[in-house]
Amino acid sequence: MAKLKAGIVGAGIAGASCAGTLAAAGWEVDVFDKAHGAGGRLSTRRFEQGWATLGTPFISAKREPFRSQLRDWVRQGWLAAVRGDVWQGRATLSWAQAQMQNHYRPIIEPSQLVRQLLGEARLHTDSRVVALRPRTLVLEDGRSLDDYDCVICSVPVPQAIPMLDALPLLRERLIDVRYRPIWSFLMRWEGGPTADVIKFDDHLLNLAVRQPTGGDGLWAVHSSHEFAETYLEASEMEASNRAASALMGLLGLPWPVEIEASHLWRHARPVASIGGFWVGDRENRVALIGDGIAGVGVERAWESGTRLAQAIMQSKEELAL
Ligand SMILES: Cc1cc2nc3c(=O)[nH]c(=O)nc-3n(C[C@H](O)[C@H](O)[C@H](O)COP(=O)(O)OP(=O)(O)OC[C@H]3O[C@@H](n4cnc5c(N)ncnc54)[C@H](O)[C@@H]3O)c2cc1C
């Protein structure tokens, strides 16, 4: 019997967990991502001295089955519970005081965690999908791949909407989902708190996380949503300079801050999501997953992918969309 075939758009944690679960059950799975590699908002930047992440710094699990997934990654030596001090306002706090006890940090590149979830699924990078049709994915280069038993879209909702012209009923269900942006920067400075995480009580900056590689004093700095909305159309240079001067003021740094990289996440976190784990058009064999559907955070995104895959597999009619 021919294998059932799924086409998935987006190799973030939601798409990868869905793809890997289906592939482990014997499906033939193609995953297309417009980026150079897997990871999405868990992707990493590589440079000479190592890697750093401008996206999600921490992963936490509130419940099973994601707790088991994290325990497994800890056993493999890929993830570790966060330790150290948090500097907040003007004080140094323990992780417990900062309410971060259940937070884990990747020891390996977070994008590798996502890569591992893909399992036997085939990843096609630098492959932007421009349209979804019943059982069909249309790529930017004009190819139309129409032999899928189901197609799954796992990208931030505002990026999914333009792909859904041929599926207006599905598109209508997404109209109210909104995301807020974050500017992230890799910065290096001398002095300041000795903690590993800085939580700013400030309207411009939100968080700074010391990077595990890249030499002394390399930090990922995340702006507030308000900052990113103000500088949504600003150049990287303008946004970086504004953030650096805010940082120097907040930490009272004696020397200028060095800015090594910056990235604007236009769709960093959904403000409101649809609820449930996925939305689907059963007749046309199309479904959508990801944090815009299931709710903010890595855990919800992972759950939306695995739950959809399980529902597809468990359905007596083979496809429970
Ligand atoms: C700065 C920042 C900090 C965060 N901090 C935390 C935190 O501490 N804890 C936490 O739980 N969560 C955090 N989050 C949120 C978390 O990262 C997301 O909820 C989660 O990673 C979403 O995963 P996803 O698979 O739904 O989407 P994504 O990771 O966005 O994956 C979508 C993928 O689709 C691809 N794609 C988009 N359009 C197309 C197209 N047309 N064709 C092909 N591919 C396409 C993208 O390249 C991307 O790889 C943070 C996010 C950001 C940005």
Coordinates of C-alpha atoms and ligand atoms in Angstrom, one line a residue:
M1 CA 0.0 0.0 0.0
A2 CA 1.3 3.5 -0.9
K3 CA 2.3 5.6 2.1
L4 CA 0.1 8.5 3.1
K5 CA 1.7 11.8 2.3
A6 CA 1.6 15.1 4.2
G7 CA 3.0 18.5 3.1
I8 CA 3.7 21.0 5.9
V9 CA 4.6 24.7 5.6
G10 CA 6.9 25.9 8.4
A11 CA 9.7 24.2 10.3
G12 CA 9.2 25.9 13.7
I13 CA 8.5 23.7 16.7
A14 CA 4.8 23.3 15.8
G15 CA 5.4 22.1 12.2
A16 CA 8.4 19.9 13.3
S17 CA 6.5 18.2 16.1
C18 CA 3.6 17.5 13.7
A19 CA 6.0 16.3 10.9
G20 CA 8.1 14.0 13.2
T21 CA 5.0 12.4 14.8
L22 CA 3.5 11.6 11.4
A23 CA 6.8 10.4 9.9
A24 CA 7.3 8.1 12.9
A25 CA 3.9 6.6 12.1
G26 CA 5.0 5.8 8.6
W27 CA 3.8 8.8 6.7
E28 CA 5.8 10.4 4.0
V29 CA 6.3 14.0 5.1
D30 CA 7.6 17.1 3.3
V31 CA 8.3 20.2 5.3
F32 CA 8.9 23.5 3.5
D33 CA 10.5 26.5 5.2
K34 CA 11.4 29.8 3.6
A35 CA 14.5 30.1 5.9
H36 CA 17.9 28.5 5.5
G37 CA 17.2 26.0 8.3
A38 CA 14.6 24.7 10.8
G39 CA 13.7 26.5 14.1
G40 CA 11.5 29.5 13.3
R41 CA 11.5 31.6 16.5
L42 CA 13.8 29.0 18.0
S43 CA 16.4 29.5 15.3
T44 CA 20.0 30.5 16.1
R45 CA 22.8 32.7 14.7
R46 CA 26.1 31.1 14.1
F47 CA 29.4 32.9 14.2
E48 CA 33.1 32.2 14.6
Q49 CA 33.0 31.6 18.4
G50 CA 29.7 29.7 18.6
W51 CA 26.0 30.4 18.4
A52 CA 23.5 32.8 20.0
T53 CA 19.8 33.0 19.9
L54 CA 17.8 36.2 19.2
G55 CA 14.5 34.3 19.7
T56 CA 13.1 32.2 22.6
P57 CA 15.7 32.1 25.4
F58 CA 13.8 29.7 27.7
I59 CA 11.6 26.7 27.4
S60 CA 9.1 25.7 30.1
A61 CA 6.5 23.1 30.5
K62 CA 3.3 23.5 32.6
R63 CA 2.0 19.9 32.0
E64 CA 2.4 16.6 30.4
P65 CA 3.2 15.5 27.7
F66 CA 5.6 18.4 27.0
R67 CA 7.2 17.8 30.5
S68 CA 8.2 14.3 29.3
Q69 CA 9.7 15.8 26.2
L70 CA 11.8 18.2 28.2
R71 CA 12.9 15.4 30.6
D72 CA 14.0 13.5 27.6
W73 CA 16.0 16.4 26.2
V74 CA 17.6 16.9 29.7
R75 CA 18.6 13.2 29.8
Q76 CA 20.2 13.6 26.3
G77 CA 22.2 16.6 27.7
W78 CA 20.5 19.0 25.3
L79 CA 18.6 21.1 27.8
A80 CA 19.4 22.1 31.4
A81 CA 17.3 23.7 34.2
V82 CA 18.3 27.4 34.5
R83 CA 20.5 28.3 37.4
G84 CA 22.2 31.5 38.5
D85 CA 21.0 34.9 39.4
V86 CA 18.4 37.3 37.9
W87 CA 18.9 41.0 38.2
Q88 CA 15.6 42.8 38.4
G89 CA 15.2 46.5 39.0
R90 CA 18.1 47.2 41.3
A91 CA 18.3 43.8 43.1
T92 CA 19.7 40.4 42.5
L93 CA 17.1 37.6 42.9
S94 CA 17.3 33.8 42.9
W95 CA 15.5 31.9 40.1
A96 CA 12.8 31.0 42.6
Q97 CA 12.3 34.7 43.7
A98 CA 12.1 35.6 40.0
Q99 CA 9.6 32.8 39.5
M100 CA 11.7 31.1 36.8
Q101 CA 12.2 27.7 38.5
N102 CA 10.5 25.7 35.7
H103 CA 12.6 27.3 33.0
Y104 CA 15.1 25.4 30.9
R105 CA 17.9 26.6 28.6
P106 CA 19.1 24.8 25.6
I107 CA 22.7 23.5 25.9
I108 CA 22.8 22.7 22.2
E109 CA 21.5 25.1 19.6
P110 CA 17.7 25.4 20.0
S111 CA 17.3 25.0 16.2
Q112 CA 18.9 21.5 16.7
L113 CA 16.1 20.6 19.1
V114 CA 13.6 21.4 16.4
R115 CA 15.7 19.5 13.8
Q116 CA 15.6 16.5 16.0
L117 CA 11.8 16.6 16.3
L118 CA 11.6 16.4 12.5
G119 CA 12.8 12.8 12.7
E120 CA 12.4 11.1 9.3
A121 CA 10.5 14.0 7.7
R122 CA 12.1 15.6 4.7
L123 CA 13.1 19.3 5.2
H124 CA 13.1 21.6 2.2
T125 CA 14.8 24.9 3.2
D126 CA 14.8 28.2 1.2
S127 CA 11.4 27.0 0.0
R128 CA 8.7 29.7 0.4
V129 CA 5.1 28.5 0.0
V130 CA 2.8 31.1 -1.6
A131 CA -0.6 29.3 -1.6
L132 CA -2.5 26.4 -0.1
R133 CA -5.2 24.7 -2.1
P134 CA -7.0 21.4 -1.4
R135 CA -4.3 18.8 -1.0
T136 CA -1.9 21.1 -2.8
L137 CA 1.0 23.4 -1.9
V138 CA 2.2 26.1 -4.4
L139 CA 5.8 27.2 -4.1
E140 CA 7.3 30.6 -4.9
D141 CA 9.1 29.1 -7.9
G142 CA 5.8 28.2 -9.4
R143 CA 5.8 24.5 -8.7
S144 CA 2.4 23.1 -7.6
L145 CA 2.7 20.0 -5.5
D146 CA -0.7 18.3 -5.6
D147 CA -0.4 14.8 -4.4
Y148 CA -0.7 15.2 -0.6
D149 CA -3.3 13.4 1.5
C150 CA -3.3 16.5 3.7
V151 CA -1.6 19.9 3.9
I152 CA -0.8 21.6 7.1
C153 CA 0.1 25.3 7.6
S154 CA 2.3 26.1 10.6
V155 CA 3.3 29.7 10.2
P156 CA 2.3 32.8 12.2
V157 CA -1.4 33.6 11.3
P158 CA -0.8 36.9 9.5
Q159 CA 1.7 35.0 7.2
A160 CA -0.9 32.2 6.6
I161 CA -3.8 34.5 5.6
P162 CA -2.4 35.5 2.1
M163 CA -1.9 31.8 1.3
L164 CA -5.5 31.0 1.8
D165 CA -7.3 32.7 -1.1
A166 CA -8.6 29.3 -2.3
L167 CA -9.9 28.4 1.2
P168 CA -12.0 31.5 2.2
L169 CA -13.9 29.7 5.0
L170 CA -10.7 28.8 6.7
R171 CA -9.2 32.2 6.2
E172 CA -12.3 33.9 7.8
R173 CA -11.7 32.1 11.0
L174 CA -8.2 33.6 11.4
I175 CA -9.1 37.3 10.9
D176 CA -9.1 38.3 14.6
V177 CA -5.7 36.8 15.5
R178 CA -3.1 39.5 16.2
Y179 CA 0.6 39.4 17.1
R180 CA 2.9 41.9 18.8
P181 CA 6.5 42.5 17.7
I182 CA 9.8 42.3 19.5
W183 CA 13.2 43.8 18.4
S184 CA 16.1 41.5 19.6
F185 CA 19.7 42.5 19.7
L186 CA 23.0 40.8 20.3
M187 CA 25.0 43.2 22.4
R188 CA 28.3 43.1 24.2
W189 CA 29.3 45.4 27.1
E190 CA 31.7 45.7 30.0
G191 CA 30.5 46.1 33.6
G192 CA 26.9 45.9 34.7
P193 CA 25.3 43.2 36.8
T194 CA 27.0 39.8 37.1
A195 CA 23.7 38.0 36.8
D196 CA 22.8 35.7 33.9
V197 CA 19.4 37.3 33.2
I198 CA 18.4 40.9 33.5
K199 CA 14.7 41.7 33.8
F200 CA 14.1 45.4 33.1
D201 CA 11.3 47.2 34.8
D202 CA 11.1 49.5 31.9
H203 CA 8.8 50.4 29.0
L204 CA 11.5 50.2 26.3
L205 CA 13.5 47.0 27.2
N206 CA 12.1 43.8 28.6
L207 CA 14.9 41.2 29.1
A208 CA 18.6 40.5 28.6
V209 CA 20.0 37.0 28.6
R210 CA 23.7 36.2 28.8
Q211 CA 24.7 33.9 25.9
P212 CA 26.4 30.6 26.6
T213 CA 29.0 31.0 23.8
G214 CA 30.5 33.9 22.0
G215 CA 32.9 35.0 24.6
D216 CA 32.5 37.2 27.7
G217 CA 29.8 39.8 27.9
L218 CA 27.6 38.7 24.9
W219 CA 23.9 39.2 25.7
A220 CA 20.6 38.9 23.8
V221 CA 18.5 41.9 24.6
H222 CA 14.8 41.9 23.9
S223 CA 12.8 45.0 23.6
S224 CA 9.3 45.6 25.0
H225 CA 6.4 45.2 22.5
E226 CA 5.9 49.0 22.8
F227 CA 9.4 49.7 21.7
A228 CA 9.1 47.4 18.7
E229 CA 5.8 49.0 17.7
T230 CA 7.3 52.4 17.9
Y231 CA 10.4 51.3 15.8
L232 CA 8.5 48.8 13.5
E233 CA 9.6 50.6 10.3
A234 CA 12.9 51.9 11.6
S235 CA 16.3 50.7 10.2
E236 CA 18.3 48.1 12.1
M237 CA 20.8 50.9 12.9
E238 CA 18.2 53.3 14.4
A239 CA 16.5 50.6 16.4
S240 CA 19.8 49.3 17.7
N241 CA 21.1 52.7 18.7
R242 CA 17.9 53.5 20.5
A243 CA 18.0 50.2 22.4
A244 CA 21.7 50.6 23.2
S245 CA 21.2 54.1 24.7
A246 CA 18.2 52.9 26.8
L247 CA 20.4 50.0 28.0
M248 CA 23.3 52.2 29.0
G249 CA 21.0 54.5 30.9
L250 CA 19.3 51.6 32.7
L251 CA 22.5 49.8 33.7
G252 CA 24.7 52.9 34.1
L253 CA 27.4 51.5 31.9
P254 CA 30.6 53.4 31.6
W255 CA 31.5 52.3 28.1
P256 CA 29.5 52.2 24.9
V257 CA 27.7 49.0 24.1
E258 CA 28.8 47.0 21.0
I259 CA 25.9 45.9 18.8
E260 CA 26.7 42.6 16.9
A261 CA 23.3 41.7 15.4
S262 CA 19.6 42.7 15.4
H263 CA 16.4 41.2 14.3
L264 CA 12.8 42.4 14.2
W265 CA 10.3 39.6 15.0
R266 CA 7.1 41.1 13.5
H267 CA 5.1 38.2 14.8
A268 CA 6.8 37.5 18.1
R269 CA 3.8 36.6 20.3
P270 CA 0.1 36.3 19.6
V271 CA -2.1 38.6 21.6
A272 CA -5.2 36.5 21.1
S273 CA -5.3 33.0 19.7
I274 CA -8.1 30.9 18.3
G275 CA -8.1 28.2 21.0
G276 CA -8.0 24.5 20.7
F277 CA -5.0 22.9 19.1
W278 CA -5.7 23.4 15.4
V279 CA -8.3 24.6 12.9
G280 CA -9.1 22.6 9.9
D281 CA -11.0 22.2 6.7
R282 CA -11.8 18.6 6.7
E283 CA -13.3 18.4 3.2
N284 CA -10.2 20.0 1.6
R285 CA -7.7 18.2 3.9
V286 CA -6.1 21.4 5.1
A287 CA -5.3 22.3 8.7
L288 CA -3.5 25.2 10.6
I289 CA -1.4 24.9 13.7
G290 CA 1.1 27.0 15.7
D291 CA 0.9 29.5 18.5
G292 CA -1.5 31.8 16.8
I293 CA -4.0 28.9 16.9
A294 CA -3.1 27.2 20.2
G295 CA -1.8 30.0 22.3
V296 CA 1.5 31.7 23.1
G297 CA 4.6 29.8 23.9
V298 CA 6.8 26.9 22.9
E299 CA 4.7 24.4 24.8
R300 CA 1.4 25.3 23.2
A301 CA 3.1 25.3 19.7
W302 CA 4.6 21.9 20.3
E303 CA 1.3 20.6 21.6
S304 CA -0.7 21.9 18.6
G305 CA 1.7 19.9 16.2
T306 CA 1.6 16.7 18.1
R307 CA -2.1 16.8 18.9
L308 CA -3.0 17.4 15.2
A309 CA -0.7 14.5 14.1
Q310 CA -2.3 12.2 16.7
A311 CA -5.8 13.2 15.6
I312 CA -4.9 12.6 11.9
M313 CA -3.5 9.2 12.8
Q314 CA -6.3 8.1 15.1
S315 CA -9.2 9.1 12.9
K316 CA -11.0 6.1 11.5
E317 CA -11.3 7.9 8.3
E318 CA -7.5 8.5 8.3
L319 CA -7.7 12.3 8.2
A320 CA -9.5 13.9 11.1
L321 CA -9.3 17.5 9.9
Ligands
LIG1 C1 12.0 37.2 21.1 C2 11.1 36.1 21.5 C3 11.1 35.6 22.8 C4 10.3 34.6 23.2 N1 10.3 34.0 24.4 C5 9.6 32.9 24.7 C6 9.8 32.3 26.0 O1 10.7 32.7 26.8 N2 9.1 31.2 26.2 C7 8.2 30.7 25.3 O2 7.5 29.6 25.6 N3 8.0 31.3 24.1 C8 8.7 32.4 23.8 N4 8.5 33.0 22.6 C9 7.4 32.5 21.7 C10 7.8 31.2 21.0 O3 9.1 31.3 20.4 C11 6.8 30.8 19.9 O4 5.5 30.7 20.6 C12 7.0 29.5 19.3 O5 8.4 29.3 18.9 C13 6.1 29.4 18.0 O6 6.5 28.3 17.2 P1 5.7 28.0 15.8 O7 6.2 26.7 15.3 O8 4.2 28.2 16.1 O9 6.1 29.2 14.9 P2 7.5 29.7 14.3 O10 8.6 29.3 15.2 O11 7.4 31.1 13.9 O12 7.7 28.8 12.9 C14 7.1 29.2 11.7 C15 8.0 28.9 10.6 O13 7.3 29.1 9.3 C16 8.2 29.6 8.4 N5 7.5 30.3 7.3 C17 6.7 31.4 7.5 N6 6.1 31.8 6.3 C18 6.5 30.8 5.4 C19 6.2 30.5 4.0 N7 5.4 31.4 3.3 N8 6.8 29.5 3.4 C20 7.6 28.6 4.1 N9 7.9 28.8 5.4 C21 7.4 29.9 6.1 C22 9.2 30.5 9.2 O14 10.4 30.6 8.5 C23 9.3 29.7 10.5 O15 10.4 28.8 10.5 C24 9.3 34.0 22.2 C25 9.3 34.6 20.9 C26 10.2 35.6 20.5 C27 10.2 36.1 19.1

